[in-house]
PDB file of C-alpha atoms in Angstrom:
ATOM      1  CA  UNK Q  15       4.743   0.722  11.914  1.00  0.00           C
ATOM      2  CA  UNK Q  16       2.928  -1.409   9.329  1.00  0.00           C
ATOM      3  CA  UNK Q  17       5.294  -2.696   6.722  1.00  0.00           C
ATOM      4  CA  UNK Q  18       4.073  -2.844   3.030  1.00  0.00           C
ATOM      5  CA  UNK Q  19       6.022  -5.124   0.875  1.00  0.00           C
ATOM      6  CA  UNK Q  20       5.601  -4.980  -2.873  1.00  0.00           C
ATOM      7  CA  UNK Q  21       6.415  -7.546  -5.451  1.00  0.00           C
ATOM      8  CA  UNK Q  22       8.023  -7.553  -7.778  1.00  0.00           C
ATOM      9  CA  UNK Q  23      10.423  -4.615  -7.430  1.00  0.00           C
ATOM     10  CA  UNK Q  24      10.591  -4.195 -11.134  1.00  0.00           C
ATOM     11  CA  UNK Q  25       9.128  -5.937 -14.258  1.00  0.00           C
ATOM     12  CA  UNK Q  26       9.412  -5.683 -17.926  1.00  0.00           C
ATOM     13  CA  UNK Q  27       6.278  -5.841 -20.122  1.00  0.00           C
ATOM     14  CA  UNK Q  28       5.127  -5.056 -23.457  1.00  0.00           C
ATOM     15  CA  UNK Q  29       2.334  -2.758 -24.631  1.00  0.00           C
ATOM     16  CA  UNK Q  30      -0.914  -4.656 -24.433  1.00  0.00           C
ATOM     17  CA  UNK Q  31       0.262  -7.068 -21.722  1.00  0.00           C
ATOM     18  CA  UNK Q  32      -1.629  -7.783 -18.500  1.00  0.00           C
ATOM     19  CA  UNK Q  33       0.374  -6.760 -15.445  1.00  0.00           C
ATOM     20  CA  UNK Q  34      -0.323  -7.495 -11.819  1.00  0.00           C
ATOM     21  CA  UNK Q  35       1.574  -5.955  -8.804  1.00  0.00           C
ATOM     22  CA  UNK Q  36       1.048  -7.327  -5.370  1.00  0.00           C
ATOM     23  CA  UNK Q  37       1.373  -5.672  -1.957  1.00  0.00           C
ATOM     24  CA  UNK Q  38       1.357  -7.370   1.404  1.00  0.00           C
ATOM     25  CA  UNK Q  39       0.760  -5.762   4.722  1.00  0.00           C
ATOM     26  CA  UNK Q  40       2.551  -6.900   7.920  1.00  0.00           C
ATOM     27  CA  UNK Q  41      -0.828  -6.864   9.724  1.00  0.00           C
ATOM     28  CA  UNK Q  42      -4.468  -6.886   8.683  1.00  0.00           C
ATOM     29  CA  UNK Q  43      -5.645  -3.603   7.285  1.00  0.00           C
ATOM     30  CA  UNK Q  44      -9.056  -4.184   5.858  1.00  0.00           C
ATOM     31  CA  UNK Q  45      -9.442  -2.287   2.693  1.00  0.00           C
ATOM     32  CA  UNK Q  46      -7.273   0.626   3.691  1.00  0.00           C
ATOM     33  CA  UNK Q  47      -4.886   0.554   0.723  1.00  0.00           C
ATOM     34  CA  UNK Q  48      -4.181   3.179  -1.873  1.00  0.00           C
ATOM     35  CA  UNK Q  49      -2.281   2.931  -5.156  1.00  0.00           C
ATOM     36  CA  UNK Q  50      -0.214   5.690  -6.669  1.00  0.00           C
ATOM     37  CA  UNK Q  51       1.569   5.996 -10.075  1.00  0.00           C
ATOM     38  CA  UNK Q  52       4.755   8.146 -10.281  1.00  0.00           C
ATOM     39  CA  UNK Q  53       6.589   8.929 -13.564  1.00  0.00           C
ATOM     40  CA  UNK Q  54      10.106  10.341 -13.426  1.00  0.00           C
ATOM     41  CA  UNK Q  55      10.514  13.911 -12.326  1.00  0.00           C
ATOM     42  CA  UNK Q  56       6.720  14.105 -11.429  1.00  0.00           C
ATOM     43  CA  UNK Q  57       4.695  13.977  -8.295  1.00  0.00           C
ATOM     44  CA  UNK Q  58       2.796  10.786  -7.498  1.00  0.00           C
ATOM     45  CA  UNK Q  59      -0.876  10.432  -8.734  1.00  0.00           C
ATOM     46  CA  UNK Q  60      -3.580   8.549  -7.047  1.00  0.00           C
ATOM     47  CA  UNK Q  61      -5.046   5.768  -8.994  1.00  0.00           C
ATOM     48  CA  UNK Q  62      -7.029   3.713  -6.492  1.00  0.00           C
ATOM     49  CA  UNK Q  63      -8.312   4.180  -2.860  1.00  0.00           C
ATOM     50  CA  UNK Q  64     -10.043   1.836  -0.529  1.00  0.00           C
ATOM     51  CA  UNK Q  65      -8.273  -1.098  -2.253  1.00  0.00           C
ATOM     52  CA  UNK Q  66     -10.547  -1.107  -5.260  1.00  0.00           C
ATOM     53  CA  UNK Q  67     -12.050   2.268  -5.774  1.00  0.00           C
ATOM     54  CA  UNK Q  68     -10.987   3.882  -8.954  1.00  0.00           C
ATOM     55  CA  UNK Q  69     -10.056   7.656  -8.607  1.00  0.00           C
ATOM     56  CA  UNK Q  70     -12.013   9.856 -10.878  1.00  0.00           C
ATOM     57  CA  UNK Q  71     -10.444  10.374 -14.291  1.00  0.00           C
ATOM     58  CA  UNK Q  72      -8.354   7.143 -14.050  1.00  0.00           C
ATOM     59  CA  UNK Q  73      -8.637   4.835 -16.925  1.00  0.00           C
ATOM     60  CA  UNK Q  74     -10.620   1.623 -16.356  1.00  0.00           C
ATOM     61  CA  UNK Q  75      -7.773  -0.626 -17.329  1.00  0.00           C
ATOM     62  CA  UNK Q  76      -6.453  -0.085 -13.781  1.00  0.00           C
ATOM     63  CA  UNK Q  77      -8.053  -2.119 -11.131  1.00  0.00           C
ATOM     64  CA  UNK Q  78      -7.406  -2.915  -7.456  1.00  0.00           C
ATOM     65  CA  UNK Q  79      -8.411  -5.852  -5.258  1.00  0.00           C
ATOM     66  CA  UNK Q  80      -7.609  -7.429  -1.899  1.00  0.00           C
ATOM     67  CA  UNK Q  81      -8.602  -7.354   1.681  1.00  0.00           C
ATOM     68  CA  UNK Q  82      -6.793  -7.828   4.941  1.00  0.00           C
ATOM     69  CA  UNK Q  83      -3.115  -8.296   4.313  1.00  0.00           C
ATOM     70  CA  UNK Q  84      -2.925  -9.143   0.408  1.00  0.00           C
ATOM     71  CA  UNK Q  85      -3.660  -6.579  -2.227  1.00  0.00           C
ATOM     72  CA  UNK Q  86      -2.998  -6.223  -5.977  1.00  0.00           C
ATOM     73  CA  UNK Q  87      -2.985  -3.706  -8.679  1.00  0.00           C
ATOM     74  CA  UNK Q  88      -3.782  -4.856 -12.229  1.00  0.00           C
ATOM     75  CA  UNK Q  89      -3.255  -3.142 -15.541  1.00  0.00           C
ATOM     76  CA  UNK Q  90      -5.399  -5.036 -17.947  1.00  0.00           C
ATOM     77  CA  UNK Q  91      -3.693  -3.864 -21.130  1.00  0.00           C
ATOM     78  CA  UNK Q  92      -0.428  -1.939 -20.753  1.00  0.00           C
ATOM     79  CA  UNK Q  93      -0.305   1.333 -22.496  1.00  0.00           C
ATOM     80  CA  UNK Q  94       2.921   3.326 -23.441  1.00  0.00           C
ATOM     81  CA  UNK Q  95       1.847   5.949 -20.787  1.00  0.00           C
ATOM     82  CA  UNK Q  96       1.738   3.298 -18.078  1.00  0.00           C
ATOM     83  CA  UNK Q  97       5.418   2.790 -17.858  1.00  0.00           C
ATOM     84  CA  UNK Q  98       6.158   4.289 -14.401  1.00  0.00           C
ATOM     85  CA  UNK Q  99       6.660   3.280 -10.793  1.00  0.00           C
ATOM     86  CA  UNK Q 100       3.780   2.142  -8.616  1.00  0.00           C
ATOM     87  CA  UNK Q 101       3.423   2.365  -5.006  1.00  0.00           C
ATOM     88  CA  UNK Q 102       0.870   0.987  -2.512  1.00  0.00           C
ATOM     89  CA  UNK Q 103       0.195   2.751   0.712  1.00  0.00           C
ATOM     90  CA  UNK Q 104      -1.654   1.847   3.899  1.00  0.00           C
ATOM     91  CA  UNK Q 105      -4.098   4.349   5.414  1.00  0.00           C
ATOM     92  CA  UNK Q 106      -5.078   2.212   8.333  1.00  0.00           C
ATOM     93  CA  UNK Q 107      -2.953   3.906  10.988  1.00  0.00           C
ATOM     94  CA  UNK Q 108      -0.264   6.582  11.243  1.00  0.00           C
ATOM     95  CA  UNK Q 109       2.369   6.417   9.952  1.00  0.00           C
ATOM     96  CA  UNK Q 110       0.662   5.789   6.674  1.00  0.00           C
ATOM     97  CA  UNK Q 111       3.562   3.757   5.162  1.00  0.00           C
ATOM     98  CA  UNK Q 112       4.235   3.157   1.557  1.00  0.00           C
ATOM     99  CA  UNK Q 113       5.545   0.073  -0.181  1.00  0.00           C
ATOM    100  CA  UNK Q 114       8.987   0.097  -1.687  1.00  0.00           C
ATOM    101  CA  UNK Q 115       7.636   0.621  -5.189  1.00  0.00           C
ATOM    102  CA  UNK Q 116       7.334  -1.397  -8.373  1.00  0.00           C
ATOM    103  CA  UNK Q 117       9.074  -0.109 -11.553  1.00  0.00           C
ATOM    104  CA  UNK Q 118       7.305  -1.093 -14.711  1.00  0.00           C
ATOM    105  CA  UNK Q 119       9.596  -0.950 -17.670  1.00  0.00           C
ATOM    106  CA  UNK Q 120       9.300  -1.531 -21.527  1.00  0.00           C
ATOM    107  CA  UNK Q 121      10.338  -5.008 -22.580  1.00  0.00           C
TER     108      UNK Q 121
ATOM    109  CA  UNK H  16      -9.250  24.020  -9.486  1.00  0.00           C
ATOM    110  CA  UNK H  17      -7.417  22.486  -6.466  1.00  0.00           C
ATOM    111  CA  UNK H  18      -3.677  23.451  -6.588  1.00  0.00           C
ATOM    112  CA  UNK H  19      -0.868  22.936  -4.188  1.00  0.00           C
ATOM    113  CA  UNK H  20       2.215  24.910  -5.228  1.00  0.00           C
ATOM    114  CA  UNK H  21       5.288  24.456  -3.279  1.00  0.00           C
ATOM    115  CA  UNK H  22       8.321  26.679  -2.845  1.00  0.00           C
ATOM    116  CA  UNK H  23      11.372  26.430  -5.069  1.00  0.00           C
ATOM    117  CA  UNK H  24      14.616  24.313  -4.875  1.00  0.00           C
ATOM    118  CA  UNK H  25      16.974  24.984  -2.046  1.00  0.00           C
ATOM    119  CA  UNK H  26      20.699  24.416  -1.632  1.00  0.00           C
ATOM    120  CA  UNK H  27      21.900  24.498   1.903  1.00  0.00           C
ATOM    121  CA  UNK H  28      24.845  23.664   4.030  1.00  0.00           C
ATOM    122  CA  UNK H  29      24.867  21.035   6.868  1.00  0.00           C
ATOM    123  CA  UNK H  30      23.686  22.862  10.129  1.00  0.00           C
ATOM    124  CA  UNK H  31      21.722  25.557   8.308  1.00  0.00           C
ATOM    125  CA  UNK H  32      17.922  25.898   8.929  1.00  0.00           C
ATOM    126  CA  UNK H  33      15.258  25.730   6.245  1.00  0.00           C
ATOM    127  CA  UNK H  34      11.544  26.200   5.848  1.00  0.00           C
ATOM    128  CA  UNK H  35       9.730  25.200   2.717  1.00  0.00           C
ATOM    129  CA  UNK H  36       6.116  25.996   1.887  1.00  0.00           C
ATOM    130  CA  UNK H  37       3.021  24.436   0.158  1.00  0.00           C
ATOM    131  CA  UNK H  38       0.173  26.974  -0.733  1.00  0.00           C
ATOM    132  CA  UNK H  39      -3.197  25.514  -1.306  1.00  0.00           C
ATOM    133  CA  UNK H  40      -5.808  27.024  -3.410  1.00  0.00           C
ATOM    134  CA  UNK H  41      -9.161  26.233  -4.993  1.00  0.00           C
ATOM    135  CA  UNK H  42     -10.642  24.432  -1.931  1.00  0.00           C
ATOM    136  CA  UNK H  43     -11.342  25.065   1.685  1.00  0.00           C
ATOM    137  CA  UNK H  44      -7.825  24.870   3.123  1.00  0.00           C
ATOM    138  CA  UNK H  45      -8.894  24.648   6.720  1.00  0.00           C
ATOM    139  CA  UNK H  46     -11.014  21.482   6.125  1.00  0.00           C
ATOM    140  CA  UNK H  47      -8.455  19.097   4.803  1.00  0.00           C
ATOM    141  CA  UNK H  48      -5.253  17.625   6.269  1.00  0.00           C
ATOM    142  CA  UNK H  49      -2.009  18.351   4.458  1.00  0.00           C
ATOM    143  CA  UNK H  50       0.573  15.758   4.449  1.00  0.00           C
ATOM    144  CA  UNK H  51       4.418  15.724   3.650  1.00  0.00           C
ATOM    145  CA  UNK H  52       6.234  12.958   1.895  1.00  0.00           C
ATOM    146  CA  UNK H  53       9.999  12.574   1.385  1.00  0.00           C
ATOM    147  CA  UNK H  54      11.625  10.854  -1.574  1.00  0.00           C
ATOM    148  CA  UNK H  55      15.490  10.502  -1.234  1.00  0.00           C
ATOM    149  CA  UNK H  56      17.394  10.340  -4.548  1.00  0.00           C
ATOM    150  CA  UNK H  57      16.345   7.226  -6.504  1.00  0.00           C
ATOM    151  CA  UNK H  58      14.345   6.005  -3.594  1.00  0.00           C
ATOM    152  CA  UNK H  59      10.684   5.365  -2.684  1.00  0.00           C
ATOM    153  CA  UNK H  60       8.127   7.495  -0.854  1.00  0.00           C
ATOM    154  CA  UNK H  61       8.128   8.051   2.953  1.00  0.00           C
ATOM    155  CA  UNK H  62       5.192   9.474   4.928  1.00  0.00           C
ATOM    156  CA  UNK H  63       6.552  12.099   7.237  1.00  0.00           C
ATOM    157  CA  UNK H  64       3.636  13.756   8.829  1.00  0.00           C
ATOM    158  CA  UNK H  65       0.430  15.524   8.523  1.00  0.00           C
ATOM    159  CA  UNK H  66      -1.320  18.778   9.809  1.00  0.00           C
ATOM    160  CA  UNK H  67      -4.846  19.874   9.929  1.00  0.00           C
ATOM    161  CA  UNK H  68      -4.696  23.553   9.040  1.00  0.00           C
ATOM    162  CA  UNK H  69      -8.072  24.294  10.800  1.00  0.00           C
ATOM    163  CA  UNK H  70      -6.653  23.869  14.249  1.00  0.00           C
ATOM    164  CA  UNK H  71      -2.838  22.992  13.530  1.00  0.00           C
ATOM    165  CA  UNK H  72      -3.369  19.484  14.956  1.00  0.00           C
ATOM    166  CA  UNK H  73      -0.174  17.682  13.741  1.00  0.00           C
ATOM    167  CA  UNK H  74       0.829  14.049  13.664  1.00  0.00           C
ATOM    168  CA  UNK H  75       4.370  12.835  12.861  1.00  0.00           C
ATOM    169  CA  UNK H  76       5.834   9.472  11.703  1.00  0.00           C
ATOM    170  CA  UNK H  77       8.140   8.299  14.626  1.00  0.00           C
ATOM    171  CA  UNK H  78      10.942   8.308  11.976  1.00  0.00           C
ATOM    172  CA  UNK H  79      10.582  12.070  11.566  1.00  0.00           C
ATOM    173  CA  UNK H  80       9.464  13.139  15.027  1.00  0.00           C
ATOM    174  CA  UNK H  81      11.933  15.591  16.483  1.00  0.00           C
ATOM    175  CA  UNK H  82      13.656  15.907  13.062  1.00  0.00           C
ATOM    176  CA  UNK H  83      11.268  18.278  11.365  1.00  0.00           C
ATOM    177  CA  UNK H  84       8.441  20.592  12.247  1.00  0.00           C
ATOM    178  CA  UNK H  85       5.173  20.898  10.298  1.00  0.00           C
ATOM    179  CA  UNK H  86       3.275  23.907  10.627  1.00  0.00           C
ATOM    180  CA  UNK H  87       0.420  25.890   8.814  1.00  0.00           C
ATOM    181  CA  UNK H  88      -0.747  29.464   8.531  1.00  0.00           C
ATOM    182  CA  UNK H  89      -4.413  29.258   7.554  1.00  0.00           C
ATOM    183  CA  UNK H  90      -4.630  33.035   6.903  1.00  0.00           C
ATOM    184  CA  UNK H  91      -2.489  32.552   3.823  1.00  0.00           C
ATOM    185  CA  UNK H  92      -3.553  28.983   3.189  1.00  0.00           C
ATOM    186  CA  UNK H  93       0.019  27.707   3.387  1.00  0.00           C
ATOM    187  CA  UNK H  94       1.628  24.667   5.081  1.00  0.00           C
ATOM    188  CA  UNK H  95       5.305  24.450   5.967  1.00  0.00           C
ATOM    189  CA  UNK H  96       8.032  21.878   6.646  1.00  0.00           C
ATOM    190  CA  UNK H  97      11.092  23.073   8.518  1.00  0.00           C
ATOM    191  CA  UNK H  98      14.447  22.037   9.787  1.00  0.00           C
ATOM    192  CA  UNK H  99      16.432  23.680  12.517  1.00  0.00           C
ATOM    193  CA  UNK H 100      19.688  22.008  11.463  1.00  0.00           C
ATOM    194  CA  UNK H 101      20.032  20.254   8.105  1.00  0.00           C
ATOM    195  CA  UNK H 102      22.081  17.127   7.486  1.00  0.00           C
ATOM    196  CA  UNK H 103      23.420  15.666   4.247  1.00  0.00           C
ATOM    197  CA  UNK H 104      20.901  12.881   4.573  1.00  0.00           C
ATOM    198  CA  UNK H 105      18.018  15.436   4.351  1.00  0.00           C
ATOM    199  CA  UNK H 106      18.752  15.844   0.561  1.00  0.00           C
ATOM    200  CA  UNK H 107      15.568  14.798  -1.093  1.00  0.00           C
ATOM    201  CA  UNK H 108      12.465  15.787  -2.869  1.00  0.00           C
ATOM    202  CA  UNK H 109       9.678  16.769  -0.475  1.00  0.00           C
ATOM    203  CA  UNK H 110       6.097  16.633  -1.500  1.00  0.00           C
ATOM    204  CA  UNK H 111       3.079  17.989   0.116  1.00  0.00           C
ATOM    205  CA  UNK H 112      -0.387  16.472  -0.514  1.00  0.00           C
ATOM    206  CA  UNK H 113      -3.995  17.098   0.378  1.00  0.00           C
ATOM    207  CA  UNK H 114      -5.659  14.209   2.308  1.00  0.00           C
ATOM    208  CA  UNK H 115      -9.212  13.630   1.768  1.00  0.00           C
ATOM    209  CA  UNK H 116     -11.581  10.932   3.336  1.00  0.00           C
ATOM    210  CA  UNK H 117     -14.153   9.307   1.098  1.00  0.00           C
ATOM    211  CA  UNK H 118     -16.378   6.525   2.152  1.00  0.00           C
ATOM    212  CA  UNK H 119     -14.286   6.449   5.279  1.00  0.00           C
ATOM    213  CA  UNK H 120     -10.949   5.896   3.546  1.00  0.00           C
ATOM    214  CA  UNK H 121      -8.199   8.480   3.580  1.00  0.00           C
ATOM    215  CA  UNK H 122      -5.861   9.144   0.693  1.00  0.00           C
ATOM    216  CA  UNK H 123      -3.915  11.838  -0.925  1.00  0.00           C
ATOM    217  CA  UNK H 124      -5.780  13.096  -3.955  1.00  0.00           C
ATOM    218  CA  UNK H 125      -3.723  16.360  -4.979  1.00  0.00           C
ATOM    219  CA  UNK H 126      -0.045  16.768  -4.769  1.00  0.00           C
ATOM    220  CA  UNK H 127       2.283  19.485  -4.986  1.00  0.00           C
ATOM    221  CA  UNK H 128       5.086  19.648  -7.556  1.00  0.00           C
ATOM    222  CA  UNK H 129       7.824  18.884  -5.110  1.00  0.00           C
ATOM    223  CA  UNK H 130      10.698  20.880  -3.543  1.00  0.00           C
ATOM    224  CA  UNK H 131      14.159  19.619  -4.110  1.00  0.00           C
ATOM    225  CA  UNK H 132      16.381  20.139  -1.025  1.00  0.00           C
ATOM    226  CA  UNK H 133      20.080  19.709  -1.538  1.00  0.00           C
ATOM    227  CA  UNK H 134      22.270  19.721   1.712  1.00  0.00           C
ATOM    228  CA  UNK H 135      26.047  19.856   0.833  1.00  0.00           C
ATOM    229  CA  UNK H 136      29.156  21.422   2.272  1.00  0.00           C
TER     230      UNK H 136
END
């Protein structure tokens, strides 16, 4: 299986901050990375696919980048509704493994 | 509107069997893979497996192969996840999700609301 390692596991930030979450794959996976947001008690929501393509309806303050083994999700200006847990996922091969998650909390 | 509606919460005893469901609507059910994802209490997401309802082609994660069975009934646009003998460690929320492929890149674009399965003696 491909291992997806996110960092940090959690972070505290303030509204308006720029936040970056990284995800490293255990082998090269091209641009086969998706990012999801999950709020407590809710199903995950797709934010980005193909490493950098914004899903329809997702605010433009979210962006993704990376290729090969190193990827990142950036929130340009954190909003109150962005406090949640974020997961990367590789879609290169089955099983399509997720990272362990990054919890973004209010400072 | 695309919707995936999952069956309700279940409380079972170890050793019992269980089948939970995920009903798709608002799209061509037979044209998109449906995946299942586990979330144990307080933990992250785990990809379990995926089925193509058009022909019931199924793929499993090695971690779940032999532990669960994924199936689908296209006549009623419903996918299933089942256990023949539950264990306490199966306690989790289980999500179904629709897989799409855009520009060659697969991803889950719509998710069910989740089904909480509690296994306790």
